[in-house]
Structures are given as C-alpha cells and as structure tokens.
PDB file of C-alpha atoms and ligand atoms in Angstrom:
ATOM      1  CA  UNK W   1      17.560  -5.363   5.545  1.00 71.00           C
ATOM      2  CA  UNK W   2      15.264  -3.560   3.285  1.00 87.00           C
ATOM      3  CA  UNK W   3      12.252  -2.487   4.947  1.00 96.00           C
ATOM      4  CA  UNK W   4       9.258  -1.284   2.352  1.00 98.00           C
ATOM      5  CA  UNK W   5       6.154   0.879   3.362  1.00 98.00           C
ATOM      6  CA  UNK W   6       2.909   0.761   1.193  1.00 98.00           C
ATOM      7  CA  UNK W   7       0.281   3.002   1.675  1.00 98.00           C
ATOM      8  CA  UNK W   8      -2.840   1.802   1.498  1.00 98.00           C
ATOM      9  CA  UNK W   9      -4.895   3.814  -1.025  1.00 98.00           C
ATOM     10  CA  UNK W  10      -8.137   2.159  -0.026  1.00 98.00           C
ATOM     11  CA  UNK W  11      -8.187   5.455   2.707  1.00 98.00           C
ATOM     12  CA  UNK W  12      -6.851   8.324   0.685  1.00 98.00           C
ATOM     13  CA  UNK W  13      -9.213  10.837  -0.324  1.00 97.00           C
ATOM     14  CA  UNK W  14     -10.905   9.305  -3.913  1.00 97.00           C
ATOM     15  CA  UNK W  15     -12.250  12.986  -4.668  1.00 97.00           C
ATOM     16  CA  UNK W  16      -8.229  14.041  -4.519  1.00 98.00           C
ATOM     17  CA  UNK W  17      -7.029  10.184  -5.785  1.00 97.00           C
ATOM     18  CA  UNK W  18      -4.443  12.068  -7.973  1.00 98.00           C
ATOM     19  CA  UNK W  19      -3.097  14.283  -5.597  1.00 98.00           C
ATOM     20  CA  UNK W  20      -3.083  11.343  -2.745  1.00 98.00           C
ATOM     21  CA  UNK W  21      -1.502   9.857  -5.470  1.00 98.00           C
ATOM     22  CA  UNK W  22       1.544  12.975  -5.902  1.00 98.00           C
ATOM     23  CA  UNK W  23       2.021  12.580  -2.585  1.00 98.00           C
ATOM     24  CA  UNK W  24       2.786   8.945  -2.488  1.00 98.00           C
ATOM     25  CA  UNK W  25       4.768   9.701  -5.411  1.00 98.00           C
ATOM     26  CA  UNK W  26       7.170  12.284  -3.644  1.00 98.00           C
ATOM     27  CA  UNK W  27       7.209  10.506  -0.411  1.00 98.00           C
ATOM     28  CA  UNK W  28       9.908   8.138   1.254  1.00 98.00           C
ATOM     29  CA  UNK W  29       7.107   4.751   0.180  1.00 98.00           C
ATOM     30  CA  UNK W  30       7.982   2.374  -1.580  1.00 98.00           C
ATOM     31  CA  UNK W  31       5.027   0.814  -3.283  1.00 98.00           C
ATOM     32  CA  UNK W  32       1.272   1.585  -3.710  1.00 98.00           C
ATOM     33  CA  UNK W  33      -1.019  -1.056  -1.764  1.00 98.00           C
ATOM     34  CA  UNK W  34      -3.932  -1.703  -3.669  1.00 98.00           C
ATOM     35  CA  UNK W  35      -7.492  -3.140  -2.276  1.00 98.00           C
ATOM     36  CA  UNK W  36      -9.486  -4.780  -4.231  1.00 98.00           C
ATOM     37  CA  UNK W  37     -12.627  -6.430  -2.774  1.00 98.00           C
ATOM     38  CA  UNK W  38     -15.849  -7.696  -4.308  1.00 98.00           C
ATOM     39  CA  UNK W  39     -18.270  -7.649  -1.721  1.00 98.00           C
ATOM     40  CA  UNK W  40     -18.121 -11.848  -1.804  1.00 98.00           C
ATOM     41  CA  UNK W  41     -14.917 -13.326  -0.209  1.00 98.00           C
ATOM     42  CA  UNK W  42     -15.094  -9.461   2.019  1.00 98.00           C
ATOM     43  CA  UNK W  43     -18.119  -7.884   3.481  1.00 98.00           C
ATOM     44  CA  UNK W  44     -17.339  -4.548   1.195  1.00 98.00           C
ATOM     45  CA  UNK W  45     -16.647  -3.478  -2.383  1.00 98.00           C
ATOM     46  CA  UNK W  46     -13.694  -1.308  -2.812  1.00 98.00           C
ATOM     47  CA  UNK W  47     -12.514  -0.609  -6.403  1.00 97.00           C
ATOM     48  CA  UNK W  48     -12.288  -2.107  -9.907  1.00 95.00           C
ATOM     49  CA  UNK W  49     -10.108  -1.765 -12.779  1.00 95.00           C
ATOM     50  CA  UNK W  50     -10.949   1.949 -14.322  1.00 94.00           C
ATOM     51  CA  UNK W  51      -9.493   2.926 -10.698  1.00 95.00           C
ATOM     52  CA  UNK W  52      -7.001   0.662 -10.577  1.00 95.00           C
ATOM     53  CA  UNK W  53      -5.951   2.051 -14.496  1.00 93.00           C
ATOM     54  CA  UNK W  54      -5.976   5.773 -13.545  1.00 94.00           C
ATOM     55  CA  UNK W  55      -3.972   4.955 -10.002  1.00 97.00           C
ATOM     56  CA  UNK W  56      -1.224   3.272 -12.925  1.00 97.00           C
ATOM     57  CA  UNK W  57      -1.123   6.213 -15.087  1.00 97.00           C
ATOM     58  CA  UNK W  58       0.337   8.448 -12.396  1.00 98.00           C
ATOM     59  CA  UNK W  59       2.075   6.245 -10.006  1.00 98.00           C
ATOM     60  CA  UNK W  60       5.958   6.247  -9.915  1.00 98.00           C
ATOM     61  CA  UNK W  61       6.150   3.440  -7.983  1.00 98.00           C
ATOM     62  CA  UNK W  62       5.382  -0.727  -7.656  1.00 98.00           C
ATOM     63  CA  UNK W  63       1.348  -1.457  -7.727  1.00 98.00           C
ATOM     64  CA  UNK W  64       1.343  -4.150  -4.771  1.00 98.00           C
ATOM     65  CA  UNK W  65      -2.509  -5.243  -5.140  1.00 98.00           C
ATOM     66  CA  UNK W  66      -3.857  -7.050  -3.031  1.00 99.00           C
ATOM     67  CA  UNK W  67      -7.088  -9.059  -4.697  1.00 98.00           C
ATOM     68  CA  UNK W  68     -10.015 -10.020  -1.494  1.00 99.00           C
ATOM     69  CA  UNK W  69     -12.076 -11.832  -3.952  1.00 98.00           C
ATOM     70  CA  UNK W  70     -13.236 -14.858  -4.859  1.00 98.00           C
ATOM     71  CA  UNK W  71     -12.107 -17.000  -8.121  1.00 98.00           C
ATOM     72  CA  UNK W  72      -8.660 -14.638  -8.389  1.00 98.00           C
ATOM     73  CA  UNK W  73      -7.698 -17.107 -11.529  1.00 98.00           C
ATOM     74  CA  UNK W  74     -10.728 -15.167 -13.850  1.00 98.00           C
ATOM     75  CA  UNK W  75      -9.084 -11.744 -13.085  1.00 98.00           C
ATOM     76  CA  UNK W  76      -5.129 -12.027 -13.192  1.00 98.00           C
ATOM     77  CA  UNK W  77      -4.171 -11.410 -16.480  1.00 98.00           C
ATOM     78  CA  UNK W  78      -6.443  -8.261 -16.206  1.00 97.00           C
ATOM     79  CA  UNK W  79      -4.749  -7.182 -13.522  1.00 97.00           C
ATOM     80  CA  UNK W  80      -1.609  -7.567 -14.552  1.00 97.00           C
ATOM     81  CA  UNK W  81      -2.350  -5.835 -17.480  1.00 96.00           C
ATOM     82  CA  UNK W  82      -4.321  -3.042 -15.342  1.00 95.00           C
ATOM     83  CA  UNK W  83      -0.315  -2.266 -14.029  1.00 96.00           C
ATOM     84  CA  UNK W  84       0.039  -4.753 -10.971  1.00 97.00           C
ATOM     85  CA  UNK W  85       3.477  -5.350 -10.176  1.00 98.00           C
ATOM     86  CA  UNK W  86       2.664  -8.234  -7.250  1.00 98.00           C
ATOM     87  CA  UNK W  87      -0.231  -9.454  -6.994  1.00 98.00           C
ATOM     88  CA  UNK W  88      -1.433 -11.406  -3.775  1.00 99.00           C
ATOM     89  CA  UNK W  89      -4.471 -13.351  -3.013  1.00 99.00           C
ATOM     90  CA  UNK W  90      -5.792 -14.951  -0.092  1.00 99.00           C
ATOM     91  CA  UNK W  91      -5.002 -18.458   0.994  1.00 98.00           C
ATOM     92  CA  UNK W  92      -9.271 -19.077   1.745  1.00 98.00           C
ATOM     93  CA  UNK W  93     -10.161 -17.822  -1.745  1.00 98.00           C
ATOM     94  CA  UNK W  94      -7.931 -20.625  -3.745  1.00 98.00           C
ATOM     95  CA  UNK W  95      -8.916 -24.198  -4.396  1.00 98.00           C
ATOM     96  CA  UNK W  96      -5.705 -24.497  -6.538  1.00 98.00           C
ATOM     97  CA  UNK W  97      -3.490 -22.498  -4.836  1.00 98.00           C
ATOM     98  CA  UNK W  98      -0.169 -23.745  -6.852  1.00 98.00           C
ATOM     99  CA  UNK W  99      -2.155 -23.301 -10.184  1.00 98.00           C
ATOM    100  CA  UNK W 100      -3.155 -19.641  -9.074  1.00 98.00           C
ATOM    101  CA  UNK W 101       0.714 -19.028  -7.965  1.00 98.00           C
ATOM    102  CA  UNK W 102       1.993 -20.321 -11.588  1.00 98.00           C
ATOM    103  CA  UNK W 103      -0.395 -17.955 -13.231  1.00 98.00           C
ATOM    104  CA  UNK W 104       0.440 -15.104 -11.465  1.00 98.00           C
ATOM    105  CA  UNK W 105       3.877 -15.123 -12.532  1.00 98.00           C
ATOM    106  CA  UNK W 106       2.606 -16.343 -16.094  1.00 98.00           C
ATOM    107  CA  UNK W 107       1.099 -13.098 -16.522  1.00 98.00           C
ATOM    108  CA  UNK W 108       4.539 -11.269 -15.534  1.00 98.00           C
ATOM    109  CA  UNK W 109       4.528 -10.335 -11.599  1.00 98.00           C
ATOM    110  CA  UNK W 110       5.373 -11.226  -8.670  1.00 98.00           C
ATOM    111  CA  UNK W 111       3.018 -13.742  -6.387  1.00 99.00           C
ATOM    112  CA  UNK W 112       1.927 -13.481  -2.721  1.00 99.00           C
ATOM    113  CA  UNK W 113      -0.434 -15.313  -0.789  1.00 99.00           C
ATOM    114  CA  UNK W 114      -2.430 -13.632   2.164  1.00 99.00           C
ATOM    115  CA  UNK W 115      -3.604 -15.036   5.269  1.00 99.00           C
ATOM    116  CA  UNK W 116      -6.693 -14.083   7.319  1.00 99.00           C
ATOM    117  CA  UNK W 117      -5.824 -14.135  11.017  1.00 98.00           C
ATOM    118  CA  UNK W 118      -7.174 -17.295  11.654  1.00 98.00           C
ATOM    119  CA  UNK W 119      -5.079 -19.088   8.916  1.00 98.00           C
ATOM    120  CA  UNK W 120      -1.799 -20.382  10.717  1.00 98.00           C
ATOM    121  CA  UNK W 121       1.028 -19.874   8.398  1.00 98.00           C
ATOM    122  CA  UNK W 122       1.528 -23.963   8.542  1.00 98.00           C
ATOM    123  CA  UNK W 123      -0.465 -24.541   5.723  1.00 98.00           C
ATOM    124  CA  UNK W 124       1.905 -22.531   3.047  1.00 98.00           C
ATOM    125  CA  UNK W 125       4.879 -25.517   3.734  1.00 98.00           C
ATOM    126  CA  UNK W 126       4.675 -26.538   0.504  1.00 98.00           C
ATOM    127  CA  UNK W 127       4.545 -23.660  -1.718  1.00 98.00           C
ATOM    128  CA  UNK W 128       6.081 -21.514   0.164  1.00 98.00           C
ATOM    129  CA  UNK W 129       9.454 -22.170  -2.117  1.00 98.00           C
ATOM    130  CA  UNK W 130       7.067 -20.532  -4.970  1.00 98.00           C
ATOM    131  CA  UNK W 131       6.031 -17.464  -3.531  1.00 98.00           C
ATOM    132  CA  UNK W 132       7.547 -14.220  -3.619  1.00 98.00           C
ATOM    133  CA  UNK W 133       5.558 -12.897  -0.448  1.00 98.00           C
ATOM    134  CA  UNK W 134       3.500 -13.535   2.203  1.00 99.00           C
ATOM    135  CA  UNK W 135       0.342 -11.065   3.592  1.00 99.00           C
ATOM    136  CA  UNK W 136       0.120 -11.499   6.969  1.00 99.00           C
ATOM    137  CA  UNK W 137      -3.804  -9.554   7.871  1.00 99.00           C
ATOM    138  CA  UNK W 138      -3.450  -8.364  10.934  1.00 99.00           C
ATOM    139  CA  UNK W 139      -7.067  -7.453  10.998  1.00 98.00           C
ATOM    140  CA  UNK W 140      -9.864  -9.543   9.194  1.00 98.00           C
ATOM    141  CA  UNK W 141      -9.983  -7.774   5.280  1.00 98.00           C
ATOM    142  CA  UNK W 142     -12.267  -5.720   4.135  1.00 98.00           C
ATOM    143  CA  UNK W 143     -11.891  -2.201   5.886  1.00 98.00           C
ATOM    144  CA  UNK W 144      -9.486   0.058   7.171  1.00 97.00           C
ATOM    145  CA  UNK W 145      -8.989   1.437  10.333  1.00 97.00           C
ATOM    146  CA  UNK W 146      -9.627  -1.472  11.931  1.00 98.00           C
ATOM    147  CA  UNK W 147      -7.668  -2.354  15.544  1.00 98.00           C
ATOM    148  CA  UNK W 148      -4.108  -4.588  15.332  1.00 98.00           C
ATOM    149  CA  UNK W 149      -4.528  -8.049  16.408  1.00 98.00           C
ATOM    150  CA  UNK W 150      -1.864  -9.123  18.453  1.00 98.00           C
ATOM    151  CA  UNK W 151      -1.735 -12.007  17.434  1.00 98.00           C
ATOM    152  CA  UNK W 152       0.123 -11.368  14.153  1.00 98.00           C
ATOM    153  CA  UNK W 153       3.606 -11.593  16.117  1.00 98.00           C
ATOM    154  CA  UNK W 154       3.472 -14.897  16.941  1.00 98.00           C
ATOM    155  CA  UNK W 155       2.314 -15.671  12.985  1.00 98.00           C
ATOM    156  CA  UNK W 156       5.445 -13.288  11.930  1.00 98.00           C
ATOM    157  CA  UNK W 157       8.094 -16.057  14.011  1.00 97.00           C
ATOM    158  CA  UNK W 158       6.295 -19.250  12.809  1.00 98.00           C
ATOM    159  CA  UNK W 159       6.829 -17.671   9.065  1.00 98.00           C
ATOM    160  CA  UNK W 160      10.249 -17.142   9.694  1.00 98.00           C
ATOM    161  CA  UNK W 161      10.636 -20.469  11.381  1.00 97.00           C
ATOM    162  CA  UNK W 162       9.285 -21.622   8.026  1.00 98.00           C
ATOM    163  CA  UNK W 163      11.115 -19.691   5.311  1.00 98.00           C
ATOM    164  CA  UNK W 164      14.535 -20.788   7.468  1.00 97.00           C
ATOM    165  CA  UNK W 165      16.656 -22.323   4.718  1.00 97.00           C
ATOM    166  CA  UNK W 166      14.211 -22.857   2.031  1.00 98.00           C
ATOM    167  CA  UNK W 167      13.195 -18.840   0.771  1.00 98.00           C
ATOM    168  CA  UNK W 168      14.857 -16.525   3.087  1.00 96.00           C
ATOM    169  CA  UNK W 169      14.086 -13.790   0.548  1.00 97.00           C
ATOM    170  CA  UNK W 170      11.005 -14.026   0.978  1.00 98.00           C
ATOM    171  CA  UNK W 171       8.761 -10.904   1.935  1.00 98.00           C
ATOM    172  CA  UNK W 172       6.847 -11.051   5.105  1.00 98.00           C
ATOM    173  CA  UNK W 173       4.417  -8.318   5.124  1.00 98.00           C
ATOM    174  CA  UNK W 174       1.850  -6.918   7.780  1.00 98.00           C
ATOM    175  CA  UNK W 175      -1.496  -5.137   6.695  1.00 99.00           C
ATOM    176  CA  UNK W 176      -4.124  -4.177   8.779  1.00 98.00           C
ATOM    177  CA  UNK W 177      -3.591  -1.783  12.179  1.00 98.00           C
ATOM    178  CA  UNK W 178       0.413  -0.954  11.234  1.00 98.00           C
ATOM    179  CA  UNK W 179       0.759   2.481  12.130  1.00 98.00           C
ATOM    180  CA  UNK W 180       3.741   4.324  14.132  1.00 98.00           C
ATOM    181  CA  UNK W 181       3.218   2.493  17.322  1.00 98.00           C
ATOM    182  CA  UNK W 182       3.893  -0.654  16.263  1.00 98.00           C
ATOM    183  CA  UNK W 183       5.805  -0.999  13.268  1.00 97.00           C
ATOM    184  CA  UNK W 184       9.609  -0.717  14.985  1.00 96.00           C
ATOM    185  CA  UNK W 185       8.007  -3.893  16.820  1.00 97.00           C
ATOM    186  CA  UNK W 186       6.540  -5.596  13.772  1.00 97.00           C
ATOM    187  CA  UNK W 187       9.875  -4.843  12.107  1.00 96.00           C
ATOM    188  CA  UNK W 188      11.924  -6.451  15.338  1.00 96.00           C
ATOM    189  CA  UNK W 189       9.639  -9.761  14.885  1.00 97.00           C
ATOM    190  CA  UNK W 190      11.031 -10.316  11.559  1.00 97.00           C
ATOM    191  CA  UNK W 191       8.556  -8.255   9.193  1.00 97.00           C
ATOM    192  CA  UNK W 192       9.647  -6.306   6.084  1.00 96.00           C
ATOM    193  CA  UNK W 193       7.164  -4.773   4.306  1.00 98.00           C
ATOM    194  CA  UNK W 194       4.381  -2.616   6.301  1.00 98.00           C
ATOM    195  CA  UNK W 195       1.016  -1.565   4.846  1.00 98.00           C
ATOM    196  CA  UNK W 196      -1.106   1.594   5.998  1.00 98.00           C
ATOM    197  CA  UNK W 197      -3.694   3.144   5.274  1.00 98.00           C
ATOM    198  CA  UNK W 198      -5.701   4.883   8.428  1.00 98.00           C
ATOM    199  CA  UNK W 199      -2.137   5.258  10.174  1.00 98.00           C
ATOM    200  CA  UNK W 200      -0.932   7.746   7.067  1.00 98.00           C
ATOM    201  CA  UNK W 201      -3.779   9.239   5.863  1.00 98.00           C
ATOM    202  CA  UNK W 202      -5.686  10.288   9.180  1.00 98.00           C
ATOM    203  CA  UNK W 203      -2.380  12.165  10.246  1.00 98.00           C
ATOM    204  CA  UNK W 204      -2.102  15.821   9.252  1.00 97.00           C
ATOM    205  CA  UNK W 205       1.016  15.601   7.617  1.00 98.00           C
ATOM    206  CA  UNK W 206       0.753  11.879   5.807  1.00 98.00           C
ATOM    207  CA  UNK W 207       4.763  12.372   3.812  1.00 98.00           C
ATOM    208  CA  UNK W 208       5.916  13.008   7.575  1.00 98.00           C
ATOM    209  CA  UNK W 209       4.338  10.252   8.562  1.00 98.00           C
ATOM    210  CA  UNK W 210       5.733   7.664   5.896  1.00 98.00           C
ATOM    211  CA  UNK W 211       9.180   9.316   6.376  1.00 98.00           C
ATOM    212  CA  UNK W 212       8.935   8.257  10.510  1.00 97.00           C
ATOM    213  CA  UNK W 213       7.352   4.865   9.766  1.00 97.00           C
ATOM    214  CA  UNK W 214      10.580   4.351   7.363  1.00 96.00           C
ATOM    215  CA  UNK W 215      13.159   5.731   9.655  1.00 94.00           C
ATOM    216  CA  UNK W 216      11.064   3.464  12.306  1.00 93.00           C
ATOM    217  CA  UNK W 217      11.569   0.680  10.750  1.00 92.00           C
ATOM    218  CA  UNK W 218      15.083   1.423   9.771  1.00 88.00           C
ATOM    219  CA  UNK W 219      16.442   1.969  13.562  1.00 85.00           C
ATOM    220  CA  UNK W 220      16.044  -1.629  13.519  1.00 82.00           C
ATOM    221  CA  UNK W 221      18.625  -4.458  13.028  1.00 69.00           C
ATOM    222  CA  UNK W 222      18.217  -7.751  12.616  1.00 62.00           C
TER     223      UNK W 222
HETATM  224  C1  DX5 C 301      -8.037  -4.261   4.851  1.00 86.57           C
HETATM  225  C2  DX5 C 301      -7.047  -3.897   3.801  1.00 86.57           C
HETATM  226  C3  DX5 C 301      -5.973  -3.008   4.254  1.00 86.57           C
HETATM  227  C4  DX5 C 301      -6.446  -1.663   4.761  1.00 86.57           C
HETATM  228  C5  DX5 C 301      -5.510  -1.288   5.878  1.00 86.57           C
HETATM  229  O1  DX5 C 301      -8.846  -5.251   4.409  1.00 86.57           O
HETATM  230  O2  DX5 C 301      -6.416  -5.052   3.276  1.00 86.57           O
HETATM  231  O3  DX5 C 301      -4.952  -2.853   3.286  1.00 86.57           O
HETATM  232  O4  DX5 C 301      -6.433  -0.673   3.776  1.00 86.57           O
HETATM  233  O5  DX5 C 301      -6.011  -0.174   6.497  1.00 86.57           O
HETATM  234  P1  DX5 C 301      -5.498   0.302   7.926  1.00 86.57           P
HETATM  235  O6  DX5 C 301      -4.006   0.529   7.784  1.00 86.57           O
HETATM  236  O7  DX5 C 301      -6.254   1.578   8.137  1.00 86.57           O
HETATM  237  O8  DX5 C 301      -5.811  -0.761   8.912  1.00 86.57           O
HETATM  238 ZN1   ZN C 302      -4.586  -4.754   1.952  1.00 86.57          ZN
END
C-alpha cells in the first residue's frame, strides 16, 4: 500500500508561498493540497487562480485541489488549465454530480468527490465506479486548524465496505485535523492519502514532520 501525504498550503506562510513551496518540493510529500473556497458553499475565501498559477510554476509535484465552492462545473476547465492534477468537489455543492465527474476527467484529471461530515458515504453507491477518490472532511471545510472529528473512522470502514469489489483502487483520503497523532490510526482504518496543513506547518521543523507522518503511515500493513 501506497500511502500519500499532501500538505495543505491553505496554512503555509503566503508572504514565503515560494519557499513553503521549496520545501514541499524537497520533502518526503507527495502532492500539494490545494483550498479553494469562495466564501458561498464555505464561510471563508481562500485563494483564486493567479495563486493557484504561481503555486504551478514552482511545484514538482501533483496539484490535488480541492474546490469548496458552489457551481464547480463554471470553473473546471480553468482549473485544469491553472495546473490541477485531481480535482475534487463536494458531494453538497453538485446537482449533477455524474455530469460534474465526466467533466472533470474531460478536461484531463483525475475526479474526487468530498464529503462534509454529515454526508454518510451511502450516497456515492452509484458513482462511486467513476471516481478516482474520495475526500473524507474530517472537520466541516473552510479553515484549518480545526479539531478531528471522530467520527471519520467509522465513515473510512463504510467506504471500504463500499469500494469492496467494485473500485478497490480507489483513494480514500482524510482532510481536516490529520496530524502525527492520528494518522498511523487513520491509516489502520483503511485510509491512504492524508492531508495537513496546521499539523506541518505549526511544527518547527515542517520536512521532519512530513518525513514522520510518512514513515507513520508506512509502519502500517494492511
Ligand atoms: C479545510 C481544508 C483543509 C485544511 C486542513 O476546509 O479543506 O484542507 O487546510 O487544515 P488542518 O490540517 O490544519 O486541519
Ligand atoms: Zn482541503
């Protein structure tokens, strides 16, 4: 099993982006996490696409952005141009969640759809053949450094239970409170990919950091 951290850039210092940016570059991660929330479907507004361009031009590694916003549809192609690599949206922002899913990969990356933690992970059944990865928020969106609901552990088995024999590949990833204390566990409940931001860049020594979450997550095996 290939487990995948992704800093959050939504806390690294915007003042320093590029060299947050260097350091994400030379660290053990394995993608950027990218926030993107328009003050609508979130109660804050993060970043746009002149950020989201100058994070792409020095950024060695996968974009992984993650869109809280309403009407996704009018933005994808943008964003896919901007340099996303995945792009996921949430479950409560899509009327036509298949249509949004086709377009995604229409414009050339990879789809995920997230869940807010009162979605139950039920309601992907039947597209869940057509998505490359599932965003499990372990905190409601729209801010960092928020406290881990527990909850999420119980949502990581019932997507498992679900992906059983129909899209085993499929990446289950937790965002929101992951930090060093509980991404061995997250990892144990069947979760791949791990998303901080507070967790990394609040530390002293954020490369250290990313190089114990990964050997964290890599102790385990399941
Ligand atoms: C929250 C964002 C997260 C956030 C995570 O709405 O989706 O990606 O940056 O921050 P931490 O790891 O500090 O909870
Ligand atoms: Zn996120």
């Amino acid at each position: 099993m290939k487990y995948i951290i992704a800093p959050s850039i939504l806390s690294s210092d915007f003042g320093n982006l590029q060299r947050d940016i260097e350091m994400i570059n030379q660290s053990e991660a394995d993608w950027f996490h990218v926030d993107v929330m328009d003050g609508v479907f979130v109660p804050n507004i993060s970043f746009g696409f002149p950020v989201m361009a100058a994070v792409k031009k020095h950024a060695r590694k996968p974009l992984d952005v993650h869109l809280m916003i309403v009407e996704p549809d009018k933005f994808i192609p943008e964003f896919a141009k901007a340099g996303a690599d995945r792009i996921t949206v949430h479950y409560e922002a899509c009327t036509h969640l298949h249509r949004t899913l086709q377009l995604i990969k229409a414009s050339g990356c990879k789809a995920g759809v997230a869940l807010n933690p009162h979605t139950p992970v039920t309601l992907l059944q039947d597209v869940i053949e057509d998505l490359d990865l599932v965003l499990i928020m372990s905190v409601n969106p729209g801010f960092g450094g928020q406290q881990f609901i527990h909850n999420t552990y119980k949502k990581i088995k019932d997507l498992k239970n679900l992906i059983q024999g129909k899209n085993e590949d499929l990446i289950i990833e937790v965002d929101g409170g992951v930090g060093l204390q509980n991404a061995a566990t997250l990892a144990a409940a069947g979760a791949n990919a791990f998303v901080a931001g507070n967790a990394i860049f609040a530390t002293e020594n954020p490369t250290e950091t990313i190089a114990k979450m990964k050997q964290l997550t890599n102790s385990i095996s399941i």
